[in-house]
Amino acid sequence: MSSLALYRGIYTEERFQQGYGAPPAPQGSLAEMLKGKLAQGCRCSRAAALHLLRRRLPIASWLPRYQPRKWLLGDVVAGLTVGIVHIPQGMAFALLTSVAPVYGLYTSFFPALLYMLFGTGHHVSTGTFAVVSLMTGSVVERLVPVSQPSNGTAAPEEAASLEGQRIAVAAAMAFLMGLLMIVMFTLHLGFLSTYLSEPVIKAFTSGAALHVVVSQLQSLLGLPVPRPDGCFAIFKTLASVVEALPLTNVAELLISGLCLAVLVPIKEINNRYRNRMRVPIPGEIIMVLLATGLCFASSLNTHYNVQIVGHLPAGFPQPQLPALHLLPQVLGDTVALAFVAYAISVSLAMIYAEKHHYAIDPNQELLAHGLSNLVSSLFTCFPNSATLATTNILESAGGHTQPCWWTLCEPFHCLRQMFLQFQDLPDLWRISHIDFVSSDSTCKWAKV
């Protein structure tokens, strides 16, 4: 065994300048220096314009280098899978946002299209996310509470008015969140992502995954549990679910168990034989089609009280400016929501960029998610971000790019990789107690 020790001196600024020289002093007055900088910045050439285009519109950089023979089949399967999963997930998370399910479909479409154009994460899927939906829904519930009519039933006009007020609040939050992110992009605040160390990123995504699963427990069991808000909402939800277990809808429990019994083995097969299979088994597509056909053929909603979405309006909504007069009322909550959404999105992008050996631009991610929220708010969409479930599906299904145009059991099996990150805690303790503490505390914060 041989050891190597390296020693180097510690330089002060004065010693460094004495040894290597001081930087050249600026020539001329401040006005002349600024004039020179402006003149230099105003120079434009074809090469500079192309460089700026590729930097601000990343699809112009990777699309010409697309390899159809190598990537197309995987992207088609991944895109179809993600697109089909976005349908039930979007409608489910719309309910968490306290708006009609159809708005979840809109929020699953427009942001994904915009992120494909401006995002730098090749495996990032954007749309509805449970943590973001829960934070938005708490604001919607506070500003537009449900008023119980005296006869116990609400008139259709009252219900439509209430729904319009609620989506107005959610769309205003999306508009303001997008505006805040674009301001952060202008100020080049993407550098803040450098302070997200690997243990912090893994802890944050693991805590968010646990939060997603807990938020879906009541839906999987068919429990009529009210949604708590405030601090420690995750523990309040668990307590409410345990208390209401005798009211479990057996039919919904069996459907949930059947879905998991199919999805988990398919996921294991895909992981184990990934190198031998040209295309992974699209378990999500199979399960969504089977569950939809089973509910339709058996009339589970009438015989076993299984909740279904029902009729959805066709087409897209007309673009309209959000209710700007609501912006002061949602400003404080939206600032916190913007930081949480960006932390989740950039953490996911960094995880898969490191796994597949490419780089992302954190500042460009601010622009991509800012435009995704700002523009989609014009089509009555609520706040969105990168999503854990569909991002995992996109990558595990063999996707190489963002095939967004192909676009309640799902989080349990596809977030499994995020939960496996808890296995890193013993290694972190042996390597660095500081990293262990930061990872554990971040995970607890994300869960709360």
Short mmCIF file of C-alpha atoms in Angstrom, two decimals:
data_model
loop_
_atom_site.label_atom_id
_atom_site.label_comp_id
_atom_site.label_asym_id
_atom_site.label_seq_id
_atom_site.Cartn_x
_atom_site.Cartn_y
_atom_site.Cartn_z
CA MET A 1 0.00 0.00 0.00
CA SER A 2 1.33 3.43 -0.92
CA SER A 3 -0.13 6.77 0.00
CA LEU A 4 0.12 10.11 -1.72
CA ALA A 5 -0.20 13.39 0.15
CA LEU A 6 -0.65 16.72 -1.61
CA TYR A 7 0.07 20.03 0.07
CA ARG A 8 -0.55 23.51 -1.31
CA GLY A 9 -0.36 26.92 0.20
CA ILE A 10 -3.35 29.06 1.01
CA TYR A 11 -3.33 32.27 -1.03
CA THR A 12 -4.72 35.58 0.00
CA GLU A 13 -5.79 37.91 -2.78
CA GLU A 14 -2.70 40.07 -2.22
CA ARG A 15 -0.29 37.10 -2.42
CA PHE A 16 -2.03 35.75 -5.51
CA GLN A 17 -1.69 39.09 -7.28
CA GLN A 18 1.97 39.32 -6.29
CA GLY A 19 2.69 35.88 -7.74
CA TYR A 20 0.51 35.94 -10.85
CA GLY A 21 -0.20 39.60 -11.44
CA ALA A 22 -3.26 41.75 -10.88
CA PRO A 23 -6.12 41.99 -13.40
CA PRO A 24 -5.77 44.89 -15.83
CA ALA A 25 -7.38 48.11 -14.66
CA PRO A 26 -10.24 49.46 -16.77
CA GLN A 27 -9.23 52.14 -19.22
CA GLY A 28 -11.11 55.39 -19.52
CA SER A 29 -14.13 56.67 -17.63
CA LEU A 30 -17.14 54.67 -16.53
CA ALA A 31 -19.25 56.20 -19.30
CA GLU A 32 -16.74 55.19 -21.95
CA MET A 33 -16.50 51.66 -20.54
CA LEU A 34 -20.30 51.25 -20.57
CA LYS A 35 -20.47 52.65 -24.09
CA GLY A 36 -17.89 50.10 -25.24
CA LYS A 37 -19.75 47.25 -23.58
CA LEU A 38 -23.04 48.30 -25.18
CA ALA A 39 -21.44 48.61 -28.58
CA GLN A 40 -19.87 45.18 -28.19
CA GLY A 41 -23.16 43.62 -27.04
CA CYS A 42 -25.10 45.06 -29.98
CA ARG A 43 -22.98 43.28 -32.54
CA CYS A 44 -24.95 40.54 -34.24
CA SER A 45 -24.04 37.84 -36.69
CA ARG A 46 -25.69 34.79 -38.11
CA ALA A 47 -23.60 32.52 -35.92
CA ALA A 48 -24.48 34.51 -32.79
CA ALA A 49 -28.19 34.45 -33.70
CA LEU A 50 -28.12 30.67 -34.21
CA HIS A 51 -26.29 30.22 -30.93
CA LEU A 52 -28.88 32.30 -29.10
CA LEU A 53 -31.72 30.40 -30.79
CA ARG A 54 -30.32 27.01 -29.78
CA ARG A 55 -29.70 28.23 -26.25
CA ARG A 56 -33.18 29.63 -25.71
CA LEU A 57 -35.00 27.05 -27.86
CA PRO A 58 -33.22 23.76 -27.07
CA ILE A 59 -35.40 21.73 -29.43
CA ALA A 60 -33.61 23.49 -32.30
CA SER A 61 -30.40 21.91 -31.04
CA TRP A 62 -31.42 18.29 -30.34
CA LEU A 63 -34.08 17.75 -33.02
CA PRO A 64 -31.68 17.96 -36.02
CA ARG A 65 -29.51 15.33 -34.30
CA TYR A 66 -32.42 12.97 -33.67
CA GLN A 67 -31.63 9.29 -34.44
CA PRO A 68 -34.87 7.68 -35.68
CA ARG A 69 -33.54 4.12 -35.95
CA LYS A 70 -32.18 4.17 -32.41
CA TRP A 71 -34.73 6.30 -30.56
CA LEU A 72 -38.03 6.40 -32.47
CA LEU A 73 -39.55 3.10 -31.28
CA GLY A 74 -38.70 3.76 -27.64
CA ASP A 75 -40.03 7.31 -27.86
CA VAL A 76 -43.29 6.15 -29.44
CA VAL A 77 -43.91 3.55 -26.72
CA ALA A 78 -42.87 5.94 -23.95
CA GLY A 79 -44.96 8.74 -25.41
CA LEU A 80 -48.07 6.60 -25.72
CA THR A 81 -47.60 5.29 -22.20
CA VAL A 82 -47.04 8.71 -20.67
CA GLY A 83 -49.91 10.21 -22.65
CA ILE A 84 -52.38 7.56 -21.51
CA VAL A 85 -51.23 7.78 -17.89
CA HIS A 86 -51.56 11.57 -17.99
CA ILE A 87 -55.32 11.18 -18.52
CA PRO A 88 -56.29 9.54 -15.20
CA GLN A 89 -53.48 11.27 -13.33
CA GLY A 90 -54.49 14.71 -14.59
CA MET A 91 -58.12 14.19 -13.63
CA ALA A 92 -57.18 12.80 -10.20
CA PHE A 93 -54.85 15.70 -9.40
CA ALA A 94 -57.45 18.19 -10.61
CA LEU A 95 -59.63 16.94 -7.75
CA LEU A 96 -56.72 17.62 -5.39
CA THR A 97 -56.68 21.16 -6.79
CA SER A 98 -60.44 21.44 -6.04
CA VAL A 99 -61.39 22.03 -9.68
CA ALA A 100 -63.26 19.94 -12.26
CA PRO A 101 -61.39 16.92 -13.73
CA VAL A 102 -61.40 18.37 -17.26
CA TYR A 103 -58.96 21.10 -16.18
CA GLY A 104 -56.48 18.39 -15.28
CA LEU A 105 -56.55 17.24 -18.91
CA TYR A 106 -55.77 20.76 -20.10
CA THR A 107 -52.93 21.04 -17.58
CA SER A 108 -51.51 17.74 -18.81
CA PHE A 109 -51.38 18.94 -22.42
CA PHE A 110 -50.31 22.58 -22.75
CA PRO A 111 -47.36 22.59 -20.30
CA ALA A 112 -45.90 19.42 -21.82
CA LEU A 113 -45.99 20.97 -25.29
CA LEU A 114 -44.28 24.15 -24.10
CA TYR A 115 -41.63 22.34 -22.07
CA MET A 116 -40.72 20.24 -25.10
CA LEU A 117 -39.81 23.46 -26.90
CA PHE A 118 -37.94 25.27 -24.12
CA GLY A 119 -36.83 22.63 -21.59
CA THR A 120 -33.34 21.11 -21.35
CA GLY A 121 -34.26 17.87 -19.52
CA HIS A 122 -34.58 15.06 -22.07
CA HIS A 123 -36.50 12.75 -19.73
CA VAL A 124 -38.64 15.28 -17.86
CA SER A 125 -42.41 14.98 -18.14
CA THR A 126 -44.39 18.03 -17.07
CA GLY A 127 -48.01 18.37 -16.06
CA THR A 128 -50.02 17.83 -12.90
CA PHE A 129 -48.14 16.95 -9.70
CA ALA A 130 -49.73 16.04 -6.38
CA VAL A 131 -47.66 18.32 -4.13
CA VAL A 132 -48.24 21.35 -6.38
CA SER A 133 -51.93 20.47 -6.71
CA LEU A 134 -52.35 20.14 -2.94
CA MET A 135 -50.72 23.52 -2.32
CA THR A 136 -52.90 25.12 -4.99
CA GLY A 137 -56.03 23.41 -3.72
CA SER A 138 -55.54 24.74 -0.20
CA VAL A 139 -55.57 28.30 -1.57
CA VAL A 140 -58.61 27.58 -3.75
CA GLU A 141 -60.50 26.11 -0.78
CA ARG A 142 -59.65 29.13 1.36
CA LEU A 143 -60.66 31.77 -1.17
CA VAL A 144 -63.67 29.95 -2.64
CA PRO A 145 -65.16 27.72 0.09
CA VAL A 146 -68.07 25.43 -0.63
CA SER A 147 -71.32 26.82 0.74
CA GLN A 148 -73.87 24.19 1.70
CA PRO A 149 -77.38 24.99 0.33
CA SER A 150 -80.32 24.81 2.70
CA ASN A 151 -82.01 21.94 0.85
CA GLY A 152 -78.77 19.94 0.53
CA THR A 153 -78.51 20.19 -3.27
CA ALA A 154 -76.89 22.95 -5.28
CA ALA A 155 -78.54 24.36 -8.38
CA PRO A 156 -76.66 23.85 -11.67
CA GLU A 157 -76.16 27.61 -11.98
CA GLU A 158 -74.62 27.79 -8.49
CA ALA A 159 -72.35 24.83 -9.17
CA ALA A 160 -71.17 26.34 -12.46
CA SER A 161 -70.51 29.69 -10.81
CA LEU A 162 -68.56 28.04 -7.99
CA GLU A 163 -66.50 26.05 -10.47
CA GLY A 164 -65.75 29.17 -12.48
CA GLN A 165 -64.55 31.01 -9.38
CA ARG A 166 -62.32 28.13 -8.35
CA ILE A 167 -60.58 27.69 -11.69
CA ALA A 168 -60.15 31.48 -11.84
CA VAL A 169 -58.11 31.34 -8.61
CA ALA A 170 -56.06 28.37 -9.82
CA ALA A 171 -55.37 29.96 -13.22
CA ALA A 172 -54.36 33.24 -11.54
CA MET A 173 -51.85 31.31 -9.44
CA ALA A 174 -50.44 29.62 -12.56
CA PHE A 175 -50.13 33.01 -14.30
CA LEU A 176 -48.35 34.58 -11.33
CA MET A 177 -46.07 31.57 -10.82
CA GLY A 178 -45.01 31.69 -14.45
CA LEU A 179 -44.38 35.43 -14.20
CA LEU A 180 -42.24 34.93 -11.08
CA MET A 181 -40.16 32.23 -12.76
CA ILE A 182 -39.55 34.38 -15.82
CA VAL A 183 -38.40 37.22 -13.53
CA MET A 184 -36.06 34.75 -11.79
CA PHE A 185 -34.75 33.70 -15.22
CA THR A 186 -34.13 37.34 -16.15
CA LEU A 187 -32.16 37.82 -12.91
CA HIS A 188 -30.18 34.61 -13.63
CA LEU A 189 -31.29 32.98 -10.37
CA GLY A 190 -30.88 29.51 -11.81
CA PHE A 191 -27.53 29.38 -10.03
CA LEU A 192 -29.47 28.60 -6.84
CA SER A 193 -29.73 25.01 -8.07
CA THR A 194 -25.98 24.61 -7.42
CA TYR A 195 -26.81 24.55 -3.73
CA LEU A 196 -28.97 21.45 -4.24
CA SER A 197 -26.49 18.71 -3.37
CA GLU A 198 -27.13 15.10 -4.39
CA PRO A 199 -28.27 14.03 -0.88
CA VAL A 200 -30.67 16.99 -0.74
CA ILE A 201 -32.09 16.18 -4.19
CA LYS A 202 -32.63 12.50 -3.34
CA ALA A 203 -34.19 13.38 0.00
CA PHE A 204 -36.50 15.95 -1.56
CA THR A 205 -37.73 13.61 -4.28
CA SER A 206 -38.17 10.75 -1.79
CA GLY A 207 -40.19 12.94 0.56
CA ALA A 208 -42.30 14.21 -2.34
CA ALA A 209 -42.92 10.63 -3.47
CA LEU A 210 -44.17 9.70 -0.01
CA HIS A 211 -46.41 12.76 0.02
CA VAL A 212 -47.90 11.72 -3.34
CA VAL A 213 -48.65 8.21 -2.12
CA VAL A 214 -50.29 9.39 1.10
CA SER A 215 -52.43 11.89 -0.80
CA GLN A 216 -53.79 9.04 -2.97
CA LEU A 217 -54.62 6.60 -0.16
CA GLN A 218 -58.15 7.84 0.31
CA SER A 219 -58.86 7.54 -3.42
CA LEU A 220 -57.44 4.03 -3.61
CA LEU A 221 -59.60 2.90 -0.70
CA GLY A 222 -62.68 4.89 -1.70
CA LEU A 223 -62.85 6.74 1.60
CA PRO A 224 -64.90 9.94 2.03
CA VAL A 225 -62.13 11.70 3.95
CA PRO A 226 -61.89 15.52 3.98
CA ARG A 227 -58.55 16.94 2.91
CA PRO A 228 -56.62 18.56 5.79
CA ASP A 229 -54.42 21.59 5.30
CA GLY A 230 -51.79 23.47 7.26
CA CYS A 231 -48.67 22.07 8.90
CA PHE A 232 -48.23 18.30 9.20
CA ALA A 233 -51.06 17.67 6.74
CA ILE A 234 -49.50 14.34 5.76
CA PHE A 235 -49.86 13.00 9.30
CA LYS A 236 -53.41 14.35 9.56
CA THR A 237 -54.25 12.54 6.32
CA LEU A 238 -52.83 9.26 7.63
CA ALA A 239 -54.81 9.63 10.86
CA SER A 240 -58.03 10.33 8.93
CA VAL A 241 -57.48 7.33 6.65
CA VAL A 242 -56.86 4.98 9.57
CA GLU A 243 -59.93 6.31 11.37
CA ALA A 244 -62.14 5.84 8.29
CA LEU A 245 -60.88 2.35 7.33
CA PRO A 246 -64.22 0.67 8.23
CA LEU A 247 -65.84 2.74 5.46
CA THR A 248 -63.54 1.32 2.76
CA ASN A 249 -65.22 0.65 -0.58
CA VAL A 250 -64.35 -3.00 -1.22
CA ALA A 251 -64.81 -2.69 -4.98
CA GLU A 252 -62.35 0.21 -5.25
CA LEU A 253 -59.90 -1.62 -2.99
CA LEU A 254 -60.04 -4.71 -5.23
CA ILE A 255 -59.51 -2.60 -8.35
CA SER A 256 -56.51 -0.91 -6.75
CA GLY A 257 -55.04 -4.25 -5.66
CA LEU A 258 -55.56 -5.73 -9.14
CA CYS A 259 -53.78 -2.79 -10.77
CA LEU A 260 -50.81 -3.09 -8.43
CA ALA A 261 -50.68 -6.87 -8.90
CA VAL A 262 -50.28 -6.33 -12.66
CA LEU A 263 -48.07 -3.23 -12.69
CA VAL A 264 -45.42 -4.23 -10.14
CA PRO A 265 -44.43 -7.57 -11.80
CA ILE A 266 -44.33 -5.93 -15.23
CA LYS A 267 -42.07 -3.22 -13.82
CA GLU A 268 -39.72 -5.87 -12.37
CA ILE A 269 -39.62 -7.77 -15.65
CA ASN A 270 -38.82 -4.59 -17.58
CA ASN A 271 -35.99 -3.72 -15.17
CA ARG A 272 -34.48 -7.20 -15.11
CA TYR A 273 -34.58 -7.87 -18.85
CA ARG A 274 -34.15 -4.32 -20.07
CA ASN A 275 -31.01 -5.09 -22.09
CA ARG A 276 -32.67 -8.03 -23.85
CA MET A 277 -35.94 -6.31 -24.71
CA ARG A 278 -36.07 -3.89 -27.60
CA VAL A 279 -39.16 -2.21 -26.13
CA PRO A 280 -40.34 -2.57 -22.49
CA ILE A 281 -43.78 -4.05 -21.83
CA PRO A 282 -46.25 -1.11 -21.74
CA GLY A 283 -47.92 -2.17 -18.49
CA GLU A 284 -49.48 1.24 -17.89
CA ILE A 285 -51.28 1.20 -21.24
CA ILE A 286 -52.55 -2.33 -20.63
CA MET A 287 -53.80 -1.50 -17.14
CA VAL A 288 -55.58 1.72 -18.11
CA LEU A 289 -57.38 -0.02 -20.99
CA LEU A 290 -58.36 -3.00 -18.82
CA ALA A 291 -59.59 -0.85 -15.94
CA THR A 292 -61.59 1.39 -18.26
CA GLY A 293 -63.20 -1.56 -20.02
CA LEU A 294 -63.98 -3.30 -16.71
CA CYS A 295 -65.67 -0.23 -15.24
CA PHE A 296 -67.68 0.35 -18.42
CA ALA A 297 -68.80 -3.27 -18.86
CA SER A 298 -69.68 -3.92 -15.21
CA SER A 299 -71.38 -0.59 -14.41
CA LEU A 300 -69.37 -0.39 -11.20
CA ASN A 301 -70.59 3.15 -10.52
CA THR A 302 -74.22 2.05 -10.16
CA HIS A 303 -73.78 -1.40 -8.62
CA TYR A 304 -70.83 -0.85 -6.29
CA ASN A 305 -70.71 2.94 -5.87
CA VAL A 306 -67.34 3.29 -7.63
CA GLN A 307 -66.70 6.91 -8.50
CA ILE A 308 -66.27 7.70 -12.19
CA VAL A 309 -65.46 10.95 -13.93
CA GLY A 310 -68.53 11.03 -16.14
CA HIS A 311 -69.05 13.33 -19.11
CA LEU A 312 -66.19 15.58 -20.21
CA PRO A 313 -66.59 18.49 -22.65
CA ALA A 314 -64.87 18.03 -25.99
CA GLY A 315 -62.34 20.40 -27.53
CA PHE A 316 -60.05 23.01 -26.02
CA PRO A 317 -61.02 26.09 -24.02
CA GLN A 318 -60.87 29.52 -25.60
CA PRO A 319 -57.78 31.50 -24.46
CA GLN A 320 -58.57 34.25 -22.00
CA LEU A 321 -56.62 36.43 -19.59
CA PRO A 322 -56.75 35.16 -15.98
CA ALA A 323 -58.46 37.16 -13.24
CA LEU A 324 -55.66 39.65 -12.56
CA HIS A 325 -57.53 41.20 -9.63
CA LEU A 326 -56.88 37.98 -7.69
CA LEU A 327 -53.08 38.27 -7.94
CA PRO A 328 -52.60 40.26 -4.69
CA GLN A 329 -54.65 37.69 -2.77
CA VAL A 330 -52.55 34.73 -3.96
CA LEU A 331 -49.13 36.40 -4.06
CA GLY A 332 -47.73 34.99 -0.80
CA ASP A 333 -48.82 31.42 -1.48
CA THR A 334 -47.68 31.57 -5.09
CA VAL A 335 -44.14 32.66 -4.17
CA ALA A 336 -43.76 29.59 -1.96
CA LEU A 337 -45.38 27.42 -4.64
CA ALA A 338 -42.97 28.72 -7.31
CA PHE A 339 -39.91 27.76 -5.26
CA VAL A 340 -41.31 24.30 -4.45
CA ALA A 341 -42.26 23.63 -8.09
CA TYR A 342 -38.85 24.75 -9.35
CA ALA A 343 -37.00 22.68 -6.73
CA ILE A 344 -38.99 19.58 -7.70
CA SER A 345 -38.54 20.16 -11.42
CA VAL A 346 -34.82 20.93 -11.42
CA SER A 347 -34.15 18.06 -8.99
CA LEU A 348 -35.81 15.56 -11.34
CA ALA A 349 -34.00 17.02 -14.35
CA MET A 350 -30.64 16.77 -12.57
CA ILE A 351 -31.25 13.15 -11.47
CA TYR A 352 -31.93 11.89 -15.00
CA ALA A 353 -29.32 14.12 -16.62
CA GLU A 354 -26.69 12.57 -14.35
CA LYS A 355 -28.01 9.07 -15.02
CA HIS A 356 -27.90 9.48 -18.81
CA HIS A 357 -24.76 11.64 -18.95
CA TYR A 358 -25.94 14.96 -20.29
CA ALA A 359 -26.19 18.46 -18.84
CA ILE A 360 -29.15 20.71 -18.13
CA ASP A 361 -29.28 24.50 -17.91
CA PRO A 362 -30.92 25.43 -14.57
CA ASN A 363 -31.57 28.99 -15.71
CA GLN A 364 -33.20 27.81 -18.93
CA GLU A 365 -35.37 25.51 -16.80
CA LEU A 366 -36.75 28.63 -15.11
CA LEU A 367 -37.74 30.01 -18.50
CA ALA A 368 -39.25 26.69 -19.63
CA HIS A 369 -41.41 26.19 -16.54
CA GLY A 370 -42.23 29.89 -16.38
CA LEU A 371 -43.58 29.89 -19.93
CA SER A 372 -45.35 26.58 -19.31
CA ASN A 373 -47.31 28.10 -16.43
CA LEU A 374 -47.78 31.57 -17.91
CA VAL A 375 -49.06 30.48 -21.31
CA SER A 376 -51.10 27.51 -20.05
CA SER A 377 -52.89 29.78 -17.54
CA LEU A 378 -54.50 31.48 -20.54
CA PHE A 379 -56.25 28.14 -21.26
CA THR A 380 -57.67 27.74 -17.71
CA CYS A 381 -54.85 25.51 -16.46
CA PHE A 382 -53.71 25.36 -12.86
CA PRO A 383 -50.03 25.43 -11.68
CA ASN A 384 -47.86 22.65 -13.04
CA SER A 385 -44.32 21.31 -12.72
CA ALA A 386 -42.28 18.25 -13.58
CA THR A 387 -44.01 15.11 -12.34
CA LEU A 388 -42.41 12.19 -10.53
CA ALA A 389 -44.69 9.43 -11.83
CA THR A 390 -44.75 10.19 -15.55
CA THR A 391 -41.06 11.15 -15.60
CA ASN A 392 -40.20 7.72 -14.18
CA ILE A 393 -42.52 6.08 -16.70
CA LEU A 394 -41.01 8.00 -19.62
CA GLU A 395 -37.48 6.94 -18.70
CA SER A 396 -38.29 3.33 -17.79
CA ALA A 397 -40.36 2.85 -20.96
CA GLY A 398 -37.31 3.57 -23.11
CA GLY A 399 -37.85 7.24 -23.95
CA HIS A 400 -34.86 9.27 -25.13
CA THR A 401 -36.53 12.65 -25.69
CA GLN A 402 -39.73 14.40 -24.61
CA PRO A 403 -42.50 12.69 -26.65
CA CYS A 404 -45.23 14.86 -25.19
CA TRP A 405 -47.37 14.81 -28.27
CA TRP A 406 -48.36 11.19 -27.59
CA THR A 407 -49.54 12.07 -24.50
CA LEU A 408 -54.51 6.12 -9.02
CA CYS A 409 -52.31 3.23 -8.71
CA GLU A 410 -49.62 4.64 -10.84
CA PRO A 411 -47.62 6.58 -8.19
CA PHE A 412 -47.20 3.48 -6.01
CA HIS A 413 -45.21 1.39 -8.44
CA CYS A 414 -43.52 4.04 -10.57
CA LEU A 415 -42.32 6.02 -7.53
CA ARG A 416 -40.66 2.90 -6.18
CA GLN A 417 -37.25 4.06 -7.42
CA MET A 418 -37.60 7.26 -5.42
CA PHE A 419 -38.32 5.29 -2.24
CA LEU A 420 -35.28 3.08 -2.87
CA GLN A 421 -33.15 6.18 -2.37
CA PHE A 422 -33.65 5.69 1.38
CA GLN A 423 -31.10 2.87 1.04
CA ASP A 424 -28.42 5.52 0.48
CA LEU A 425 -28.74 6.86 4.03
CA PRO A 426 -26.35 4.31 5.67
CA ASP A 427 -23.69 5.06 3.03
CA LEU A 428 -24.13 8.79 3.55
CA TRP A 429 -23.68 8.33 7.31
CA ARG A 430 -20.39 6.49 6.76
CA ILE A 431 -19.13 9.05 4.24
CA SER A 432 -20.32 12.33 5.73
CA HIS A 433 -22.47 13.02 8.76
CA ILE A 434 -23.28 16.47 7.33
CA ASP A 435 -24.66 15.01 4.08
CA PHE A 436 -26.68 12.48 6.09
CA VAL A 437 -28.24 15.19 8.26
CA SER A 438 -29.04 17.41 5.28
CA SER A 439 -30.58 14.50 3.36
CA ASP A 440 -32.68 13.33 6.29
CA SER A 441 -33.87 16.81 7.22
CA THR A 442 -34.76 17.65 3.61
CA CYS A 443 -36.75 14.44 3.30
CA LYS A 444 -38.68 15.25 6.46
CA TRP A 445 -39.34 18.80 5.23
CA ALA A 446 -40.61 17.54 1.89
CA LYS A 447 -42.93 15.07 3.62
CA VAL A 448 -44.39 17.78 5.87
#
